[in-house]
Amino acid sequence: MEHPKKPVAGRDFDPRRSNLEKDPDDWVSGDDPMTDAQSSYLATLCEQAHEEFEPHLTKAEASKRIDALRAKLGLPDHHRHDVH
């Protein structure tokens, strides 16, 4: 008797369905406070961009702010690094 194939991690990955590209407004935990990693990275970017650091952002707000500051600073595009 042949068993049905199970998905194999990596091989059956569809990047079009990845949460890495999910809009921060659609994150389940987007209203949670930003993570320590986001806070640290955002503080660094704010310093480099000579902009005020806002310590009380949500995860989603912080992600959008990070993306905006990276664009302002001319940093290369990247995949979201946030945990959501």
mmCIF file of N, CA and C in Angstrom:
data_model
loop_
_atom_site.group_PDB
_atom_site.id
_atom_site.type_symbol
_atom_site.label_atom_id
_atom_site.label_comp_id
_atom_site.label_asym_id
_atom_site.label_seq_id
_atom_site.Cartn_x
_atom_site.Cartn_y
_atom_site.Cartn_z
ATOM 1 N N MET A 1 0.830 -1.174 0.000
ATOM 2 C CA MET A 1 0.000 0.000 0.000
ATOM 3 C C MET A 1 0.877 1.240 0.000
ATOM 4 N N GLU A 2 0.612 2.158 -0.900
ATOM 5 C CA GLU A 2 1.413 3.377 -1.017
ATOM 6 C C GLU A 2 0.848 4.447 -0.082
ATOM 7 N N HIS A 3 1.762 5.094 0.658
ATOM 8 C CA HIS A 3 1.370 6.165 1.570
ATOM 9 C C HIS A 3 1.399 7.494 0.836
ATOM 10 N N PRO A 4 0.451 8.381 1.156
ATOM 11 C CA PRO A 4 0.482 9.698 0.513
ATOM 12 C C PRO A 4 1.749 10.457 0.908
ATOM 13 N N LYS A 5 2.238 11.266 -0.015
ATOM 14 C CA LYS A 5 3.447 12.036 0.251
ATOM 15 C C LYS A 5 3.157 13.128 1.260
ATOM 16 N N LYS A 6 4.096 13.306 2.179
ATOM 17 C CA LYS A 6 4.027 14.400 3.123
ATOM 18 C C LYS A 6 4.835 15.563 2.557
ATOM 19 N N PRO A 7 4.418 16.789 2.833
ATOM 20 C CA PRO A 7 5.214 17.929 2.369
ATOM 21 C C PRO A 7 6.596 17.891 3.009
ATOM 22 N N VAL A 8 7.591 18.229 2.257
ATOM 23 C CA VAL A 8 8.963 18.271 2.758
ATOM 24 C C VAL A 8 9.329 19.733 2.956
ATOM 25 N N ALA A 9 9.793 20.053 4.164
ATOM 26 C CA ALA A 9 10.171 21.430 4.464
ATOM 27 C C ALA A 9 11.168 21.931 3.438
ATOM 28 N N GLY A 10 10.947 23.122 2.953
ATOM 29 C CA GLY A 10 11.853 23.724 1.979
ATOM 30 C C GLY A 10 11.458 23.415 0.555
ATOM 31 N N ARG A 11 11.239 22.166 0.239
ATOM 32 C CA ARG A 11 10.943 21.781 -1.137
ATOM 33 C C ARG A 11 9.559 22.248 -1.563
ATOM 34 N N ASP A 12 8.598 22.215 -0.651
ATOM 35 C CA ASP A 12 7.234 22.607 -0.984
ATOM 36 C C ASP A 12 6.932 24.048 -0.583
ATOM 37 N N PHE A 13 7.959 24.815 -0.259
ATOM 38 C CA PHE A 13 7.792 26.201 0.161
ATOM 39 C C PHE A 13 7.389 27.064 -1.023
ATOM 40 N N ASP A 14 6.346 27.855 -0.825
ATOM 41 C CA ASP A 14 5.880 28.782 -1.855
ATOM 42 C C ASP A 14 6.088 30.198 -1.340
ATOM 43 N N PRO A 15 7.082 30.930 -1.858
ATOM 44 C CA PRO A 15 7.381 32.263 -1.333
ATOM 45 C C PRO A 15 6.225 33.237 -1.504
ATOM 46 N N ARG A 16 5.329 32.979 -2.443
ATOM 47 C CA ARG A 16 4.183 33.870 -2.623
ATOM 48 C C ARG A 16 3.212 33.771 -1.468
ATOM 49 N N ARG A 17 3.321 32.712 -0.670
ATOM 50 C CA ARG A 17 2.417 32.522 0.461
ATOM 51 C C ARG A 17 3.139 32.715 1.786
ATOM 52 N N SER A 18 4.342 33.260 1.747
ATOM 53 C CA SER A 18 5.171 33.419 2.929
ATOM 54 C C SER A 18 4.696 34.569 3.807
ATOM 55 N N ASN A 19 4.798 34.390 5.117
ATOM 56 C CA ASN A 19 4.495 35.462 6.060
ATOM 57 C C ASN A 19 5.577 36.522 6.081
ATOM 58 N N LEU A 20 6.734 36.240 5.474
ATOM 59 C CA LEU A 20 7.798 37.235 5.440
ATOM 60 C C LEU A 20 7.366 38.485 4.691
ATOM 61 N N GLU A 21 6.467 38.347 3.750
ATOM 62 C CA GLU A 21 6.020 39.472 2.943
ATOM 63 C C GLU A 21 4.647 39.977 3.362
ATOM 64 N N LYS A 22 4.122 39.475 4.456
ATOM 65 C CA LYS A 22 2.802 39.883 4.917
ATOM 66 C C LYS A 22 2.854 41.332 5.391
ATOM 67 N N ASP A 23 1.831 42.095 5.045
ATOM 68 C CA ASP A 23 1.741 43.489 5.459
ATOM 69 C C ASP A 23 1.662 43.556 6.983
ATOM 70 N N PRO A 24 2.458 44.423 7.619
ATOM 71 C CA PRO A 24 2.427 44.510 9.085
ATOM 72 C C PRO A 24 1.030 44.775 9.648
ATOM 73 N N ASP A 25 0.178 45.455 8.899
ATOM 74 C CA ASP A 25 -1.185 45.697 9.362
ATOM 75 C C ASP A 25 -1.991 44.409 9.466
ATOM 76 N N ASP A 26 -1.536 43.341 8.800
ATOM 77 C CA ASP A 26 -2.232 42.061 8.816
ATOM 78 C C ASP A 26 -1.642 41.073 9.827
ATOM 79 N N TRP A 27 -0.590 41.467 10.533
ATOM 80 C CA TRP A 27 0.020 40.570 11.509
ATOM 81 C C TRP A 27 -0.930 40.318 12.673
ATOM 82 N N VAL A 28 -1.005 39.090 13.114
ATOM 83 C CA VAL A 28 -1.839 38.733 14.260
ATOM 84 C C VAL A 28 -1.347 39.460 15.510
ATOM 85 N N SER A 29 -0.035 39.550 15.674
ATOM 86 C CA SER A 29 0.539 40.191 16.868
ATOM 87 C C SER A 29 1.017 41.613 16.586
ATOM 88 N N GLY A 30 0.523 42.225 15.529
ATOM 89 C CA GLY A 30 0.973 43.560 15.142
ATOM 90 C C GLY A 30 0.705 44.642 16.163
ATOM 91 N N ASP A 31 -0.302 44.430 17.027
ATOM 92 C CA ASP A 31 -0.628 45.423 18.051
ATOM 93 C C ASP A 31 0.182 45.246 19.336
ATOM 94 N N ASP A 32 0.975 44.174 19.397
ATOM 95 C CA ASP A 32 1.840 43.968 20.559
ATOM 96 C C ASP A 32 2.951 45.009 20.554
ATOM 97 N N PRO A 33 3.556 45.278 21.715
ATOM 98 C CA PRO A 33 4.687 46.209 21.744
ATOM 99 C C PRO A 33 5.834 45.694 20.867
ATOM 100 N N MET A 34 6.600 46.626 20.307
ATOM 101 C CA MET A 34 7.722 46.197 19.469
ATOM 102 C C MET A 34 8.668 45.325 20.279
ATOM 103 N N THR A 35 9.366 44.452 19.582
ATOM 104 C CA THR A 35 10.306 43.542 20.228
ATOM 105 C C THR A 35 11.569 44.295 20.634
ATOM 106 N N ASP A 36 12.371 43.686 21.499
ATOM 107 C CA ASP A 36 13.645 44.289 21.893
ATOM 108 C C ASP A 36 14.555 44.471 20.681
ATOM 109 N N ALA A 37 14.527 43.500 19.769
ATOM 110 C CA ALA A 37 15.364 43.596 18.559
ATOM 111 C C ALA A 37 14.912 44.769 17.688
ATOM 112 N N GLN A 38 13.604 44.926 17.520
ATOM 113 C CA GLN A 38 13.089 46.056 16.752
ATOM 114 C C GLN A 38 13.489 47.375 17.408
ATOM 115 N N SER A 39 13.331 47.458 18.715
ATOM 116 C CA SER A 39 13.650 48.676 19.450
ATOM 117 C C SER A 39 15.116 49.062 19.271
ATOM 118 N N SER A 40 15.992 48.098 19.409
ATOM 119 C CA SER A 40 17.423 48.351 19.260
ATOM 120 C C SER A 40 17.770 48.808 17.846
ATOM 121 N N TYR A 41 17.247 48.096 16.855
ATOM 122 C CA TYR A 41 17.539 48.424 15.458
ATOM 123 C C TYR A 41 16.942 49.782 15.094
ATOM 124 N N LEU A 42 15.728 50.042 15.546
ATOM 125 C CA LEU A 42 15.067 51.306 15.263
ATOM 126 C C LEU A 42 15.817 52.473 15.902
ATOM 127 N N ALA A 43 16.300 52.278 17.120
ATOM 128 C CA ALA A 43 17.079 53.330 17.784
ATOM 129 C C ALA A 43 18.333 53.649 16.976
ATOM 130 N N THR A 44 18.997 52.626 16.464
ATOM 131 C CA THR A 44 20.195 52.828 15.643
ATOM 132 C C THR A 44 19.863 53.579 14.369
ATOM 133 N N LEU A 45 18.793 53.167 13.690
ATOM 134 C CA LEU A 45 18.392 53.837 12.454
ATOM 135 C C LEU A 45 18.001 55.290 12.708
ATOM 136 N N CYS A 46 17.275 55.543 13.793
ATOM 137 C CA CYS A 46 16.879 56.915 14.127
ATOM 138 C C CYS A 46 18.118 57.784 14.357
ATOM 139 N N GLU A 47 19.091 57.239 15.051
ATOM 140 C CA GLU A 47 20.335 57.985 15.293
ATOM 141 C C GLU A 47 21.023 58.308 13.970
ATOM 142 N N GLN A 48 21.116 57.331 13.092
ATOM 143 C CA GLN A 48 21.772 57.539 11.800
ATOM 144 C C GLN A 48 21.021 58.549 10.937
ATOM 145 N N ALA A 49 19.688 58.560 11.038
ATOM 146 C CA ALA A 49 18.859 59.444 10.219
ATOM 147 C C ALA A 49 18.594 60.790 10.906
ATOM 148 N N HIS A 50 19.142 60.950 12.109
ATOM 149 C CA HIS A 50 18.934 62.182 12.890
ATOM 150 C C HIS A 50 17.447 62.449 13.112
ATOM 151 N N GLU A 51 16.742 61.369 13.492
ATOM 152 C CA GLU A 51 15.311 61.469 13.773
ATOM 153 C C GLU A 51 15.046 60.965 15.188
ATOM 154 N N GLU A 52 13.938 61.419 15.741
ATOM 155 C CA GLU A 52 13.578 61.055 17.106
ATOM 156 C C GLU A 52 13.139 59.594 17.185
ATOM 157 N N PHE A 53 13.612 58.914 18.224
ATOM 158 C CA PHE A 53 13.222 57.530 18.488
ATOM 159 C C PHE A 53 11.925 57.531 19.295
ATOM 160 N N GLU A 54 10.945 56.762 18.858
ATOM 161 C CA GLU A 54 9.673 56.634 19.562
ATOM 162 C C GLU A 54 9.642 55.260 20.244
ATOM 163 N N PRO A 55 9.755 55.222 21.575
ATOM 164 C CA PRO A 55 9.910 53.938 22.277
ATOM 165 C C PRO A 55 8.637 53.127 22.478
ATOM 166 N N HIS A 56 7.481 53.686 22.176
ATOM 167 C CA HIS A 56 6.231 52.986 22.492
ATOM 168 C C HIS A 56 5.442 52.567 21.256
ATOM 169 N N LEU A 57 6.123 52.156 20.205
ATOM 170 C CA LEU A 57 5.448 51.707 18.985
ATOM 171 C C LEU A 57 5.025 50.250 19.108
ATOM 172 N N THR A 58 4.038 49.868 18.306
ATOM 173 C CA THR A 58 3.655 48.458 18.216
ATOM 174 C C THR A 58 4.636 47.758 17.265
ATOM 175 N N LYS A 59 4.542 46.442 17.214
ATOM 176 C CA LYS A 59 5.382 45.680 16.268
ATOM 177 C C LYS A 59 5.160 46.151 14.843
ATOM 178 N N ALA A 60 3.894 46.333 14.453
ATOM 179 C CA ALA A 60 3.578 46.738 13.090
ATOM 180 C C ALA A 60 4.090 48.146 12.809
ATOM 181 N N GLU A 61 3.868 49.070 13.745
ATOM 182 C CA GLU A 61 4.352 50.444 13.564
ATOM 183 C C GLU A 61 5.869 50.489 13.465
ATOM 184 N N ALA A 62 6.538 49.717 14.325
ATOM 185 C CA ALA A 62 8.004 49.679 14.308
ATOM 186 C C ALA A 62 8.521 49.127 12.982
ATOM 187 N N SER A 63 7.877 48.099 12.472
ATOM 188 C CA SER A 63 8.301 47.506 11.209
ATOM 189 C C SER A 63 8.194 48.524 10.075
ATOM 190 N N LYS A 64 7.078 49.247 10.046
ATOM 191 C CA LYS A 64 6.897 50.256 9.001
ATOM 192 C C LYS A 64 7.908 51.391 9.152
ATOM 193 N N ARG A 65 8.185 51.781 10.394
ATOM 194 C CA ARG A 65 9.155 52.862 10.647
ATOM 195 C C ARG A 65 10.550 52.413 10.231
ATOM 196 N N ILE A 66 10.898 51.172 10.532
ATOM 197 C CA ILE A 66 12.199 50.628 10.124
ATOM 198 C C ILE A 66 12.317 50.658 8.605
ATOM 199 N N ASP A 67 11.291 50.209 7.917
ATOM 200 C CA ASP A 67 11.321 50.217 6.451
ATOM 201 C C ASP A 67 11.488 51.633 5.908
ATOM 202 N N ALA A 68 10.760 52.598 6.507
ATOM 203 C CA ALA A 68 10.849 53.989 6.042
ATOM 204 C C ALA A 68 12.241 54.570 6.278
ATOM 205 N N LEU A 69 12.811 54.287 7.440
ATOM 206 C CA LEU A 69 14.148 54.810 7.736
ATOM 207 C C LEU A 69 15.212 54.148 6.868
ATOM 208 N N ARG A 70 15.064 52.853 6.621
ATOM 209 C CA ARG A 70 16.016 52.168 5.729
ATOM 210 C C ARG A 70 15.973 52.800 4.342
ATOM 211 N N ALA A 71 14.770 53.115 3.861
ATOM 212 C CA ALA A 71 14.632 53.753 2.546
ATOM 213 C C ALA A 71 15.262 55.144 2.569
ATOM 214 N N LYS A 72 15.007 55.912 3.623
ATOM 215 C CA LYS A 72 15.558 57.259 3.743
ATOM 216 C C LYS A 72 17.083 57.227 3.751
ATOM 217 N N LEU A 73 17.646 56.226 4.422
ATOM 218 C CA LEU A 73 19.094 56.108 4.533
ATOM 219 C C LEU A 73 19.725 55.436 3.315
ATOM 220 N N GLY A 74 18.904 54.978 2.378
ATOM 221 C CA GLY A 74 19.415 54.332 1.175
ATOM 222 C C GLY A 74 19.984 52.948 1.408
ATOM 223 N N LEU A 75 19.482 52.280 2.438
ATOM 224 C CA LEU A 75 19.954 50.915 2.727
ATOM 225 C C LEU A 75 19.246 49.936 1.795
ATOM 226 N N PRO A 76 19.910 48.851 1.427
ATOM 227 C CA PRO A 76 19.287 47.882 0.515
ATOM 228 C C PRO A 76 18.014 47.287 1.096
ATOM 229 N N ASP A 77 17.085 46.970 0.189
ATOM 230 C CA ASP A 77 15.834 46.340 0.586
ATOM 231 C C ASP A 77 16.148 44.991 1.210
ATOM 232 N N HIS A 78 15.299 44.561 2.112
ATOM 233 C CA HIS A 78 15.511 43.284 2.785
ATOM 234 C C HIS A 78 14.180 42.663 3.136
ATOM 235 N N HIS A 79 14.232 41.399 3.510
ATOM 236 C CA HIS A 79 13.029 40.739 4.017
ATOM 237 C C HIS A 79 12.804 41.196 5.437
ATOM 238 N N ARG A 80 11.558 41.245 5.858
ATOM 239 C CA ARG A 80 11.255 41.640 7.228
ATOM 240 C C ARG A 80 11.970 40.711 8.174
ATOM 241 N N HIS A 81 12.514 41.323 9.223
ATOM 242 C CA HIS A 81 13.268 40.554 10.206
ATOM 243 C C HIS A 81 12.504 40.409 11.499
ATOM 244 N N ASP A 82 11.250 40.854 11.553
ATOM 245 C CA ASP A 82 10.476 40.874 12.753
ATOM 246 C C ASP A 82 9.820 39.522 13.009
ATOM 247 N N VAL A 83 9.618 39.283 14.248
ATOM 248 C CA VAL A 83 8.854 38.098 14.637
ATOM 249 C C VAL A 83 7.425 38.546 14.823
ATOM 250 N N HIS A 84 6.478 37.860 14.191
ATOM 251 C CA HIS A 84 5.082 38.269 14.304
ATOM 252 C C HIS A 84 4.196 37.113 14.555
#
